[in-house]
Structure formats: C-alpha cells, structure tokens
Amino acid sequence: MPWRYVKQPNGKLALFDEEIDDFRYTDLSEFEAETIATGYGLSERNVKQKVQAGVEDWEPWKHQIKGDGQSRWREAIETIRLRFGDEKAEILISACSAVD
C-alpha cells in the first residue's frame, strides 16, 4: 500500500493512502504515527524516516527535499478535490485546521 504522512495545517499528522486517494487517519501525534507505521511492518529506521518526512514536509516523491511546510498537505487535498469534489476537500481542510 503506497502511503505517506502529511503535516496538517494544525501541526498534527495525517496518513494519506495513495491507493484510495484519501486519508486513513488524521490528527495523529508523532508517537501515534510511529505506532501505525510499525503496525504496517516497517523497520524502526523506515518508521522514523516516514514520520520525519511528514513532520519536515519533504516534497512528495523527492527524498529529503523539504517543501514549504504544507506541500504534502496541498498535494493530498488537491488529489481529494479532484477525486471526490470540493465539498469533501473543504470539510477536511476545516477539520484538520482546527487546533485543540
């Protein structure tokens, strides 16, 4: 399953699944993200790298090249917008922008 962590506008992480073009999880802490990645059978090194890529907003498909802080988020939202429409995208933007 191709997937990546995305840094939400509220600073938390979301897991974006590229097969379904949608988020499987949102509002994750780094610890929660690591736990999920471990559950997918990744090595400890790969778990850390996946989470770090989301936290540091590495450009999608570009290893260790940092985006502007929201590059992955915007790419994921635009994919959702194209696949499911504006309404779903706007609901996610609102929900994932809220700070606890």
Coordinates of N, CA, C and O in Angstrom, one line a residue:
M1 N 0.8 -1.2 0.0 CA 0.0 0.0 0.0 C 0.9 1.2 0.0 O 1.6 1.5 1.0
P2 N 0.9 2.0 -1.0 CA 1.6 3.3 -1.0 C 0.9 4.3 -0.2 O -0.2 4.6 -0.4
W3 N 1.7 4.9 0.8 CA 1.1 5.9 1.7 C 2.2 6.8 2.2 O 3.4 6.5 2.1
R4 N 1.8 7.9 2.7 CA 2.7 8.9 3.3 C 2.1 9.7 4.4 O 0.9 9.8 4.4
Y5 N 2.9 10.2 5.3 CA 2.4 11.1 6.3 C 2.4 12.5 5.8 O 3.3 12.9 5.0
V6 N 1.4 13.2 6.1 CA 1.2 14.6 5.7 C 1.0 15.5 6.9 O 0.3 15.1 7.8
K7 N 1.7 16.6 7.0 CA 1.6 17.5 8.1 C 0.3 18.4 7.8 O 0.3 19.1 6.8
Q8 N -0.6 18.3 8.7 CA -1.9 19.1 8.6 C -1.6 20.6 9.0 O -0.6 20.9 9.6
P9 N -2.5 21.4 8.6 CA -2.4 22.9 9.0 C -2.3 23.1 10.5 O -1.7 24.0 11.0
N10 N -2.9 22.2 11.3 CA -2.9 22.3 12.7 C -1.6 21.7 13.4 O -1.4 21.7 14.6
G11 N -0.7 21.2 12.5 CA 0.6 20.7 13.0 C 0.6 19.2 13.3 O 1.7 18.6 13.5
K12 N -0.6 18.6 13.3 CA -0.6 17.1 13.5 C -0.4 16.4 12.2 O -0.3 17.0 11.1
L13 N -0.3 15.1 12.2 CA 0.0 14.3 11.0 C -1.3 13.5 10.6 O -2.1 13.2 11.4
A14 N -1.3 13.3 9.3 CA -2.4 12.5 8.7 C -1.7 11.5 7.8 O -0.7 11.7 7.3
L15 N -2.3 10.3 7.7 CA -1.8 9.3 6.8 C -2.6 9.3 5.5 O -3.8 9.1 5.6
F16 N -2.0 9.6 4.4 CA -2.6 9.7 3.1 C -2.3 8.4 2.4 O -1.2 8.1 2.1
D17 N -3.4 7.7 2.0 CA -3.3 6.5 1.2 C -3.4 6.8 -0.3 O -4.4 7.3 -0.7
E18 N -2.4 6.5 -1.0 CA -2.4 6.8 -2.5 C -3.2 5.8 -3.3 O -3.5 6.2 -4.4
E19 N -3.6 4.7 -2.7 CA -4.4 3.8 -3.5 C -5.9 4.2 -3.5 O -6.6 4.1 -4.5
I20 N -6.3 4.8 -2.4 CA -7.7 5.3 -2.3 C -7.8 6.8 -2.4 O -8.9 7.3 -2.4
D21 N -6.7 7.5 -2.5 CA -6.6 8.9 -2.7 C -7.4 9.6 -1.5 O -8.2 10.5 -1.8
D22 N -7.2 9.2 -0.3 CA -7.9 9.7 0.8 C -7.0 9.5 2.1 O -6.1 8.7 2.0
F23 N -7.4 10.1 3.1 CA -6.7 9.9 4.4 C -7.3 8.7 5.1 O -8.5 8.5 5.2
R24 N -6.4 7.9 5.7 CA -6.9 6.8 6.5 C -7.0 7.2 8.0 O -7.8 6.8 8.7
Y25 N -6.0 8.1 8.4 CA -6.0 8.7 9.7 C -5.7 10.1 9.7 O -5.0 10.6 8.8
T26 N -6.2 10.9 10.6 CA -5.9 12.3 10.7 C -5.7 12.6 12.2 O -5.9 11.8 13.1
D27 N -5.1 13.8 12.5 CA -4.9 14.3 13.8 C -4.0 13.4 14.7 O -4.3 13.1 15.9
L28 N -2.9 12.9 14.1 CA -2.0 12.0 14.7 C -0.9 12.7 15.4 O -0.3 13.7 14.8
S29 N -0.5 12.3 16.5 CA 0.8 12.7 17.1 C 1.9 12.0 16.4 O 1.7 11.0 15.7
E30 N 3.2 12.4 16.7 CA 4.3 11.6 16.1 C 4.3 10.2 16.6 O 4.6 9.3 15.9
F31 N 4.0 10.1 17.9 CA 4.0 8.8 18.5 C 3.0 7.9 17.9 O 3.2 6.7 17.6
E32 N 1.8 8.4 17.7 CA 0.7 7.6 17.1 C 1.1 7.3 15.6 O 0.8 6.1 15.2
A33 N 1.7 8.2 14.9 CA 2.1 7.9 13.5 C 3.2 6.8 13.5 O 3.1 5.9 12.7
E34 N 4.1 6.8 14.5 CA 5.1 5.8 14.6 C 4.5 4.4 14.9 O 4.9 3.4 14.3
T35 N 3.5 4.4 15.7 CA 2.8 3.2 16.1 C 2.1 2.6 14.9 O 2.2 1.4 14.7
I36 N 1.4 3.4 14.1 CA 0.7 2.9 12.9 C 1.7 2.4 11.9 O 1.6 1.3 11.4
A37 N 2.8 3.1 11.7 CA 3.8 2.7 10.7 C 4.5 1.3 11.1 O 4.7 0.5 10.3
T38 N 4.7 1.2 12.4 CA 5.2 -0.1 13.0 C 4.3 -1.2 12.7 O 4.6 -2.3 12.3
G39 N 3.0 -0.9 12.8 CA 1.9 -1.9 12.6 C 1.9 -2.4 11.1 O 1.4 -3.5 10.8
Y40 N 2.4 -1.5 10.2 CA 2.4 -1.9 8.8 C 3.7 -2.7 8.5 O 3.9 -3.1 7.4
G41 N 4.5 -3.0 9.5 CA 5.6 -3.9 9.4 C 6.9 -3.2 8.9 O 7.8 -3.9 8.5
L42 N 7.0 -1.9 9.0 CA 8.2 -1.2 8.7 C 9.3 -1.4 9.7 O 9.0 -1.5 10.9
S43 N 10.5 -1.3 9.3 CA 11.6 -1.4 10.3 C 11.6 -0.1 11.1 O 11.0 0.9 10.7
E44 N 12.3 -0.1 12.2 CA 12.4 1.1 13.0 C 13.0 2.3 12.3 O 12.5 3.4 12.3
R45 N 14.0 2.0 11.5 CA 14.6 3.1 10.6 C 13.6 3.6 9.6 O 13.5 4.9 9.5
N46 N 12.8 2.8 9.0 CA 11.9 3.2 8.0 C 10.7 3.9 8.6 O 10.1 4.9 8.1
V47 N 10.3 3.5 9.8 CA 9.3 4.2 10.6 C 9.7 5.6 10.9 O 8.9 6.6 10.6
K48 N 10.9 5.8 11.4 CA 11.4 7.1 11.7 C 11.5 8.0 10.5 O 11.1 9.2 10.5
Q49 N 11.9 7.4 9.4 CA 12.0 8.2 8.1 C 10.6 8.6 7.6 O 10.5 9.7 7.2
K50 N 9.7 7.7 7.7 CA 8.3 8.0 7.2 C 7.7 9.2 8.0 O 7.1 10.1 7.5
V51 N 7.9 9.1 9.3 CA 7.3 10.2 10.2 C 8.1 11.5 10.0 O 7.5 12.5 9.9
Q52 N 9.4 11.4 9.9 CA 10.2 12.6 9.7 C 9.9 13.3 8.4 O 9.8 14.5 8.3
A53 N 9.6 12.5 7.3 CA 9.2 13.1 6.0 C 7.9 13.9 6.2 O 7.8 14.9 5.6
G54 N 7.0 13.4 7.0 CA 5.7 14.1 7.2 C 6.0 15.4 8.0 O 5.5 16.5 7.7
V55 N 6.7 15.2 9.1 CA 7.0 16.4 10.0 C 7.7 17.5 9.3 O 7.4 18.6 9.5
E56 N 8.7 17.1 8.5 CA 9.6 18.1 7.8 C 9.0 18.5 6.5 O 9.6 19.3 5.8
D57 N 7.9 17.9 6.1 CA 7.2 18.2 4.8 C 8.1 18.0 3.6 O 8.3 18.9 2.8
W58 N 8.8 16.8 3.6 CA 9.6 16.5 2.4 C 8.6 16.5 1.2 O 7.5 16.0 1.2
E59 N 9.1 17.1 0.1 CA 8.3 17.1 -1.1 C 7.9 15.7 -1.5 O 8.7 14.8 -1.4
P60 N 6.7 15.5 -1.9 CA 6.3 14.1 -2.3 C 7.2 13.6 -3.4 O 7.5 14.4 -4.4
W61 N 7.6 12.4 -3.3 CA 8.5 11.7 -4.3 C 9.9 12.3 -4.4 O 10.6 12.0 -5.4
K62 N 10.3 13.2 -3.5 CA 11.6 13.7 -3.5 C 12.2 13.5 -2.1 O 11.9 14.2 -1.2
H63 N 13.1 12.6 -2.0 CA 13.7 12.2 -0.8 C 14.5 13.3 -0.1 O 15.4 13.9 -0.7
Q64 N 14.1 13.7 1.1 CA 14.7 14.7 1.9 C 14.8 16.1 1.3 O 15.6 16.9 1.8
I65 N 14.0 16.4 0.4 CA 13.9 17.8 -0.1 C 12.6 18.4 0.6 O 11.5 18.0 0.3
K66 N 12.9 19.4 1.4 CA 11.8 20.0 2.2 C 11.0 20.9 1.4 O 11.5 21.7 0.5
G67 N 9.6 20.8 1.6 CA 8.7 21.7 1.0 C 8.6 23.0 1.8 O 9.5 23.3 2.6
D68 N 7.5 23.7 1.6 CA 7.3 24.9 2.3 C 6.5 24.8 3.6 O 6.1 25.7 4.2
G69 N 6.4 23.5 4.1 CA 5.7 23.3 5.3 C 4.3 22.7 5.1 O 3.7 22.1 6.0
Q70 N 3.7 22.9 3.9 CA 2.4 22.4 3.6 C 2.3 21.8 2.2 O 1.3 21.5 1.7
S71 N 3.5 21.5 1.6 CA 3.5 20.9 0.3 C 2.7 19.6 0.2 O 1.9 19.4 -0.7
R72 N 3.0 18.7 1.1 CA 2.3 17.4 1.1 C 0.8 17.6 1.3 O 0.0 16.9 0.7
W73 N 0.5 18.5 2.2 CA -0.9 18.7 2.5 C -1.7 19.2 1.3 O -2.7 18.7 0.9
R74 N -1.1 20.2 0.7 CA -1.8 20.7 -0.5 C -1.9 19.7 -1.6 O -3.0 19.6 -2.3
E75 N -0.9 18.9 -1.8 CA -1.0 17.9 -2.9 C -2.0 16.8 -2.5 O -2.8 16.4 -3.4
A76 N -2.1 16.4 -1.3 CA -3.1 15.5 -0.9 C -4.6 16.1 -1.0 O -5.5 15.4 -1.5
I77 N -4.7 17.3 -0.6 CA -6.1 17.9 -0.7 C -6.5 18.1 -2.1 O -7.6 17.9 -2.5
E78 N -5.5 18.5 -3.0 CA -5.9 18.6 -4.4 C -6.3 17.3 -5.0 O -7.2 17.2 -5.9
T79 N -5.6 16.2 -4.6 CA -6.0 14.9 -5.1 C -7.4 14.5 -4.7 O -8.2 14.0 -5.4
I80 N -7.7 14.8 -3.4 CA -9.0 14.5 -2.9 C -10.0 15.4 -3.6 O -11.1 14.9 -4.0
R81 N -9.7 16.6 -3.8 CA -10.6 17.5 -4.5 C -11.0 17.0 -5.9 O -12.1 17.0 -6.4
L82 N -9.9 16.5 -6.6 CA -10.2 16.0 -8.0 C -11.0 14.7 -8.0 O -11.8 14.5 -8.8
R83 N -10.7 13.9 -7.0 CA -11.4 12.6 -7.0 C -12.8 12.6 -6.3 O -13.7 12.0 -6.8
F84 N -12.9 13.4 -5.3 CA -14.2 13.4 -4.5 C -15.0 14.7 -4.5 O -16.1 14.7 -4.0
G85 N -14.3 15.8 -5.0 CA -15.0 17.0 -5.1 C -14.7 18.1 -4.0 O -14.0 17.7 -3.0
D86 N -15.1 19.3 -4.3 CA -14.8 20.4 -3.4 C -15.3 20.2 -2.0 O -14.7 20.6 -1.0
E87 N -16.6 19.7 -1.9 CA -17.2 19.6 -0.5 C -16.3 18.8 0.4 O -16.1 19.2 1.5
K88 N -15.9 17.6 0.0 CA -15.1 16.8 0.8 C -13.8 17.4 1.2 O -13.4 17.4 2.3
A89 N -13.2 18.0 0.2 CA -11.9 18.7 0.4 C -12.1 19.8 1.5 O -11.2 20.0 2.4
E90 N -13.1 20.6 1.3 CA -13.3 21.7 2.3 C -13.6 21.2 3.7 O -13.2 21.8 4.7
I91 N -14.3 20.1 3.8 CA -14.6 19.5 5.1 C -13.3 19.1 5.8 O -13.1 19.4 7.0
L92 N -12.4 18.5 5.0 CA -11.1 18.0 5.6 C -10.3 19.2 5.9 O -9.6 19.2 7.0
I93 N -10.3 20.2 5.1 CA -9.5 21.4 5.4 C -9.9 22.0 6.7 O -9.1 22.4 7.6
S94 N -11.2 22.2 6.9 CA -11.8 22.7 8.1 C -11.4 21.9 9.3 O -10.9 22.4 10.4
A95 N -11.6 20.6 9.2 CA -11.4 19.6 10.3 C -9.9 19.6 10.7 O -9.6 19.5 11.9
C96 N -9.1 19.6 9.7 CA -7.6 19.4 10.0 C -6.9 20.7 10.3 O -5.7 20.7 10.5
S97 N -7.6 21.8 10.3 CA -7.0 23.1 10.6 C -7.3 23.5 12.0 O -6.6 24.4 12.6
A98 N -8.3 22.8 12.6 CA -8.7 23.2 14.0 C -7.6 22.8 15.0 O -7.1 21.7 14.9
V99 N -7.2 23.7 15.9 CA -6.3 23.4 16.9 C -7.0 23.1 18.2 O -7.9 23.8 18.6
D100 N -6.5 22.0 18.9 CA -7.2 21.6 20.1 C -7.0 22.7 21.2 O -6.0 23.3 21.3

